[in-house]
Amino acid sequence: MTLCCQNSTVSPINDGFGADGQQRTLTVSYTVRPVLAMVQDEDDCDVNNIPTYSEWSLGAMNHKQYSFFVSDDTISRYCADFASSVGVGAPATRVMREHYDRILEGCNILLRAINRQLVTLAATQFGENVNTGSNAARTINIAQTPVLDLDAGILQLLQDFQDNQICGNPCIVGAGLISAWEKTLALACCNNAGLDFSRLGIPRIFYDTDTQSIWGANQFGAFAPGSVKFISRNKYVGPYAGQKGTSLFFTLAMPVNEFGCPADCLNDLVFDVQMKYIDCPTSVDVQDSAVVVNRGWQFIISKEFSLWVQPDTAYATTDPLDDTNGALRYVLTNV
């Protein structure tokens, strides 16, 4: 998924979203690298460059929320195990087992909604490819009858990484044919040209079905290390956590162990949870319809977040990487 393709070691400066819950302006400052024209042959005391900073500021954050209600009467109709309590979140909060199971469902559907939003945001932020001079999807064809073509297929993709000066271990996000091709690597040996593609240093590939409906069929993105970053804020921390009135406010890290996901992939995903007790039958809005509910607990799970992509102004206009940002777009064919 797109969320897994970020580099969590890259943190924009002045993020201000710490444990105290206070909001501050988030700004990333950067300078462009020098270009060859700034290098001189004479031995003197001239100044060739005075670096200046540019800034990227975070705009309005995206908000995703899921809420559910479970009445006390519903839980009382089932086995006692449903009413047993478990500790969750920070600060540690006791909830009934039935509540926790529904929280897991809520976290899962929120993750889907967040990922779809990230894929949508990324769709308009791909940079140029130095080999095409465009940010449009470049076609990579993996031939059904392989030949020794040094300017096609996966070799073309890996050459793109070099030409765009992408160092380290980039990652790929997509689905469709790129996912099918990844599966063949486990069976790959030698093609008709005598090449064993299973020995190539293939980048990490994260399956993301949302890319197919948002970016296009068989499209995928390739991202340089540090070119994308998931930015988020938690509201219910510090003085804004704990009990307030009839509600409990806490944070809950994505329960990756419950879903069998790699823990290091979702470390930055921590939800805000409001646990509100409705102590009298009352009318609530359920998908634009008024519904009367009895006594019980309402849970509101939410997340505020944004996507940082390396600005395409990070290089001078005379730099070979002008208008690139380490995020490349492709479409895979198999003919």
Coordinates of C-alpha atoms in Angstrom, one line a residue:
M1 CA 0.0 0.0 0.0
T2 CA 1.0 3.6 -0.5
L3 CA 1.4 4.2 3.2
C4 CA 4.1 1.5 3.4
C5 CA 6.3 3.2 0.7
Q6 CA 7.2 6.2 2.8
N7 CA 10.5 6.6 4.5
S8 CA 9.8 7.1 8.2
T9 CA 13.3 8.3 8.9
V10 CA 12.5 11.5 6.9
S11 CA 10.8 14.0 9.2
P12 CA 10.0 17.5 8.0
I13 CA 11.4 20.2 10.3
N14 CA 9.1 22.2 12.6
D15 CA 6.4 19.6 12.4
G16 CA 5.1 20.8 15.8
F17 CA 2.8 17.8 16.2
G18 CA 4.3 16.5 19.5
A19 CA 2.9 14.8 22.5
D20 CA 1.4 18.0 23.9
G21 CA -1.4 18.1 21.3
Q22 CA -0.7 21.8 20.4
Q23 CA -1.0 22.9 16.8
R24 CA 1.9 24.7 15.1
T25 CA 2.8 25.6 11.5
L26 CA 4.6 22.8 9.7
T27 CA 7.3 24.0 7.3
V28 CA 9.9 22.2 5.3
S29 CA 12.9 24.3 4.2
Y30 CA 15.3 23.3 1.4
T31 CA 17.9 24.7 -0.9
V32 CA 18.7 23.7 -4.5
R33 CA 22.0 22.0 -5.2
P34 CA 24.7 23.8 -7.1
V35 CA 25.0 23.4 -10.9
L36 CA 28.1 23.0 -13.1
A37 CA 27.8 26.6 -14.3
M38 CA 28.8 27.7 -10.8
V39 CA 32.2 25.9 -11.0
Q40 CA 35.0 28.1 -12.2
D41 CA 38.6 27.4 -13.5
E42 CA 40.3 30.5 -12.0
D43 CA 42.0 30.6 -8.6
D44 CA 40.5 33.7 -7.0
C45 CA 38.2 34.8 -4.3
D46 CA 35.0 35.2 -6.3
V47 CA 31.7 33.9 -4.8
N48 CA 30.0 31.4 -7.1
N49 CA 26.8 30.9 -5.2
I50 CA 24.7 32.3 -2.3
P51 CA 22.3 29.5 -1.3
T52 CA 18.8 30.6 -0.5
Y53 CA 16.1 28.6 1.2
S54 CA 12.7 27.8 -0.2
E55 CA 9.9 26.6 1.9
W56 CA 7.0 24.2 1.7
S57 CA 4.2 24.7 4.2
L58 CA 1.5 22.2 5.1
G59 CA -2.0 23.3 4.2
A60 CA -5.3 22.0 5.5
M61 CA -5.0 18.4 6.7
N62 CA -7.3 15.6 5.5
H63 CA -9.8 14.2 8.0
K64 CA -11.2 10.7 8.0
Q65 CA -13.6 9.4 10.6
Y66 CA -15.7 6.3 11.4
S67 CA -18.2 6.1 14.3
F68 CA -20.3 3.2 15.6
F69 CA -22.7 2.6 18.5
V70 CA -23.2 -0.6 20.6
S71 CA -26.1 -0.6 23.1
D72 CA -25.7 -2.2 26.6
D73 CA -28.8 -4.2 25.8
T74 CA -27.2 -5.8 22.7
I75 CA -24.1 -6.9 24.7
S76 CA -26.2 -8.3 27.6
R77 CA -27.9 -10.7 25.2
Y78 CA -24.7 -12.6 24.4
C79 CA -22.2 -14.6 26.4
A80 CA -20.3 -13.0 29.3
D81 CA -17.1 -13.0 27.2
F82 CA -18.6 -10.2 25.1
A83 CA -18.7 -8.0 28.3
S84 CA -15.3 -8.8 29.6
S85 CA -12.9 -5.9 29.5
V86 CA -9.6 -5.4 27.7
G87 CA -7.1 -2.5 28.0
V88 CA -6.4 -0.4 24.8
G89 CA -4.8 2.8 23.8
A90 CA -2.9 5.6 25.6
P91 CA -3.8 6.5 28.2
A92 CA -4.8 2.9 28.9
T93 CA -8.6 2.6 28.6
R94 CA -10.8 -0.4 29.5
V95 CA -13.4 -1.4 26.9
M96 CA -15.6 -4.4 26.5
R97 CA -14.5 -7.2 24.2
E98 CA -17.4 -6.5 21.9
H99 CA -16.3 -2.9 21.7
Y100 CA -12.7 -3.9 20.9
D101 CA -13.8 -6.2 18.1
R102 CA -15.8 -3.3 16.6
I103 CA -12.8 -1.0 17.0
L104 CA -10.7 -3.3 15.0
E105 CA -13.3 -3.2 12.2
G106 CA -13.3 0.6 12.4
C107 CA -9.4 0.8 12.2
N108 CA -9.4 -1.5 9.2
I109 CA -12.0 0.5 7.2
L110 CA -10.3 3.8 8.2
L111 CA -7.0 2.4 6.9
R112 CA -8.7 1.7 3.6
A113 CA -10.1 5.3 3.4
I114 CA -6.8 6.9 4.3
N115 CA -4.9 4.8 1.7
R116 CA -7.4 5.8 -1.0
Q117 CA -6.9 9.5 -0.1
L118 CA -3.1 9.1 -0.2
V119 CA -3.3 7.4 -3.6
T120 CA -5.5 10.3 -4.8
L121 CA -3.1 12.9 -3.5
A122 CA -0.1 11.2 -5.1
A123 CA -1.9 11.1 -8.5
T124 CA -1.2 14.8 -9.1
Q125 CA 2.3 14.9 -7.6
F126 CA 4.4 12.7 -9.8
G127 CA 7.5 14.5 -11.1
E128 CA 9.1 14.5 -14.5
N129 CA 11.2 11.6 -15.8
V130 CA 14.5 12.9 -17.2
N131 CA 14.2 10.3 -20.0
T132 CA 10.8 11.5 -21.2
G133 CA 10.7 15.1 -20.0
S134 CA 7.1 14.4 -18.8
N135 CA 5.3 13.4 -15.6
A136 CA 2.9 11.3 -17.6
A137 CA 3.0 7.5 -17.1
R138 CA 5.9 5.9 -19.1
T139 CA 5.1 2.6 -20.7
I140 CA 7.2 -0.3 -19.6
N141 CA 6.7 -3.5 -21.7
I142 CA 7.6 -6.9 -20.4
A143 CA 7.6 -9.0 -23.6
Q144 CA 5.8 -12.3 -23.7
T145 CA 8.6 -13.6 -25.9
P146 CA 11.8 -12.2 -24.2
V147 CA 14.7 -11.0 -26.2
L148 CA 17.9 -9.2 -25.2
D149 CA 16.5 -5.7 -25.4
L150 CA 18.5 -3.3 -23.3
D151 CA 16.0 -0.5 -23.7
A152 CA 12.8 -2.2 -22.6
G153 CA 11.2 -4.1 -19.8
I154 CA 12.6 -4.1 -16.3
L155 CA 16.0 -3.1 -17.5
Q156 CA 14.4 0.1 -18.8
L157 CA 12.9 0.7 -15.4
L158 CA 16.1 0.2 -13.6
Q159 CA 17.9 2.4 -16.1
D160 CA 15.4 5.1 -15.4
F161 CA 16.3 4.9 -11.7
Q162 CA 19.9 5.5 -12.5
D163 CA 19.2 8.3 -15.0
N164 CA 17.0 10.1 -12.5
Q165 CA 19.8 9.7 -9.9
I166 CA 17.7 7.6 -7.5
C167 CA 20.0 6.1 -5.0
G168 CA 19.3 3.5 -2.3
N169 CA 16.4 1.2 -2.4
P170 CA 13.3 2.7 -4.1
C171 CA 9.9 1.1 -3.8
I172 CA 7.1 0.4 -6.2
V173 CA 3.4 0.8 -5.4
G174 CA 0.7 -0.7 -7.7
A175 CA -1.3 -3.6 -8.8
G176 CA -2.4 -5.4 -12.0
L177 CA 0.5 -6.6 -14.2
I178 CA 3.3 -5.4 -11.9
S179 CA 1.9 -7.6 -9.2
A180 CA 1.5 -10.5 -11.5
W181 CA 5.1 -10.0 -12.7
E182 CA 6.4 -10.0 -9.1
K183 CA 4.8 -13.4 -8.6
T184 CA 6.8 -14.8 -11.5
L185 CA 10.1 -13.9 -9.9
A186 CA 9.7 -16.9 -7.5
L187 CA 9.7 -19.1 -10.6
A188 CA 12.0 -17.2 -12.9
C189 CA 15.1 -18.6 -14.4
C190 CA 16.5 -18.0 -17.8
N191 CA 14.6 -16.5 -20.7
N192 CA 15.2 -17.0 -24.4
A193 CA 18.1 -14.5 -24.2
G194 CA 19.8 -16.4 -21.4
L195 CA 19.0 -13.9 -18.7
D196 CA 18.0 -14.8 -15.2
F197 CA 15.8 -11.9 -14.0
S198 CA 15.4 -13.4 -10.6
R199 CA 18.9 -12.2 -9.8
L200 CA 18.1 -8.6 -10.5
G201 CA 18.0 -6.2 -7.5
I202 CA 14.3 -5.6 -7.9
P203 CA 12.8 -2.8 -5.7
R204 CA 10.3 -3.5 -3.0
I205 CA 6.8 -3.8 -4.5
F206 CA 3.7 -3.0 -2.4
Y207 CA 0.4 -4.2 -3.7
D208 CA -2.3 -1.4 -3.7
T209 CA -5.5 -2.1 -5.5
D210 CA -6.6 1.6 -5.2
T211 CA -4.0 2.6 -7.7
Q212 CA -5.9 0.8 -10.5
S213 CA -9.1 2.8 -10.1
I214 CA -7.4 6.1 -9.3
W215 CA -4.2 6.1 -11.4
G216 CA -5.3 3.8 -14.2
A217 CA -5.2 0.2 -15.2
N218 CA -1.8 -1.5 -14.7
Q219 CA -0.2 1.8 -13.6
F220 CA 2.3 1.9 -10.8
G221 CA 4.5 4.5 -9.0
A222 CA 8.2 4.2 -8.2
F223 CA 9.4 6.3 -5.3
A224 CA 13.0 7.2 -4.3
P225 CA 13.8 6.8 -0.6
G226 CA 12.7 9.9 1.2
S227 CA 10.6 11.3 -1.6
V228 CA 7.3 10.8 0.2
K229 CA 6.3 11.1 3.8
F230 CA 3.0 10.5 5.7
I231 CA 2.3 13.5 8.0
S232 CA -0.2 13.1 10.7
R233 CA -1.5 14.8 13.9
N234 CA -3.1 13.3 17.0
K235 CA -5.6 15.4 18.9
Y236 CA -6.2 13.4 22.0
V237 CA -2.8 13.5 23.6
G238 CA -1.3 15.4 26.6
P239 CA -3.9 17.6 28.3
Y240 CA -6.5 16.7 25.7
A241 CA -6.6 13.0 26.6
G242 CA -8.5 11.3 29.4
Q243 CA -12.0 11.7 30.7
K244 CA -14.0 14.8 29.9
G245 CA -17.6 14.8 30.8
T246 CA -19.2 11.6 29.7
S247 CA -16.5 10.9 27.1
L248 CA -13.0 9.3 27.3
F249 CA -10.4 10.5 24.8
F250 CA -7.3 8.4 23.9
T251 CA -5.1 7.4 21.0
L252 CA -4.8 3.9 19.5
A253 CA -1.9 2.7 17.4
M254 CA -3.0 0.7 14.3
P255 CA -3.4 -2.8 15.8
V256 CA -1.1 -4.4 13.2
N257 CA -0.7 -7.7 15.2
E258 CA -4.4 -8.3 14.9
F259 CA -4.2 -8.2 11.1
G260 CA -0.9 -9.9 10.5
C261 CA 0.6 -6.7 8.9
P262 CA 4.3 -5.8 9.1
A263 CA 4.6 -3.7 12.2
D264 CA 7.3 -1.4 10.8
C265 CA 5.0 -0.4 7.9
L266 CA 2.3 1.2 9.9
N267 CA 4.1 2.7 12.9
D268 CA 3.1 6.2 12.0
L269 CA -0.6 5.4 11.9
V270 CA -2.1 6.3 15.3
F271 CA -5.8 7.0 15.6
D272 CA -7.8 9.4 17.8
V273 CA -10.6 7.7 19.7
Q274 CA -13.5 9.3 21.5
M275 CA -15.6 6.9 23.7
K276 CA -18.9 8.6 24.5
Y277 CA -21.6 7.1 26.8
I278 CA -25.2 7.8 25.8
D279 CA -27.0 7.6 29.1
C280 CA -30.6 8.1 27.9
P281 CA -32.5 6.9 24.8
T282 CA -31.8 9.6 22.1
S283 CA -32.1 10.2 18.4
V284 CA -28.8 10.1 16.5
D285 CA -28.0 10.6 12.8
V286 CA -27.0 7.3 11.1
Q287 CA -26.0 8.0 7.4
D288 CA -28.5 10.9 7.2
S289 CA -31.3 9.1 8.9
A290 CA -32.6 9.7 12.4
V291 CA -32.4 6.6 14.6
V292 CA -33.3 6.3 18.2
V293 CA -30.7 4.4 20.3
N294 CA -30.8 3.1 23.8
R295 CA -28.2 3.4 26.5
G296 CA -24.7 2.4 25.4
W297 CA -21.3 3.5 24.0
Q298 CA -20.6 5.5 20.9
F299 CA -17.0 5.3 19.5
I300 CA -15.6 7.9 17.1
I301 CA -12.3 6.9 15.5
S302 CA -10.6 9.5 13.4
K303 CA -7.3 10.6 11.8
E304 CA -5.9 13.9 10.6
F305 CA -3.2 13.5 8.0
S306 CA -1.5 14.7 4.8
L307 CA 1.0 13.6 2.2
W308 CA 4.4 15.3 1.8
V309 CA 6.0 14.7 -1.6
Q310 CA 9.4 16.2 -2.4
P311 CA 8.8 19.5 -4.2
D312 CA 9.6 19.5 -7.9
T313 CA 11.3 22.9 -7.4
A314 CA 14.1 21.2 -5.4
Y315 CA 16.5 21.6 -8.3
A316 CA 17.7 24.6 -10.3
T317 CA 16.2 25.2 -13.7
T318 CA 19.6 24.4 -15.3
D319 CA 20.0 21.2 -13.3
P320 CA 19.4 17.9 -15.2
L321 CA 16.9 17.0 -12.5
D322 CA 14.8 20.1 -12.9
D323 CA 11.1 19.4 -12.3
T324 CA 11.9 15.9 -10.9
N325 CA 11.0 14.9 -7.4
G326 CA 11.9 11.2 -7.1
A327 CA 8.3 10.1 -7.8
L328 CA 7.9 8.4 -11.2
R329 CA 4.8 7.1 -12.9
Y330 CA 4.5 4.1 -15.1
V331 CA 2.1 1.8 -16.9
L332 CA 3.1 -1.8 -17.5
T333 CA 2.2 -3.8 -20.7
N334 CA 2.8 -7.5 -21.6
V335 CA 2.8 -7.9 -25.4

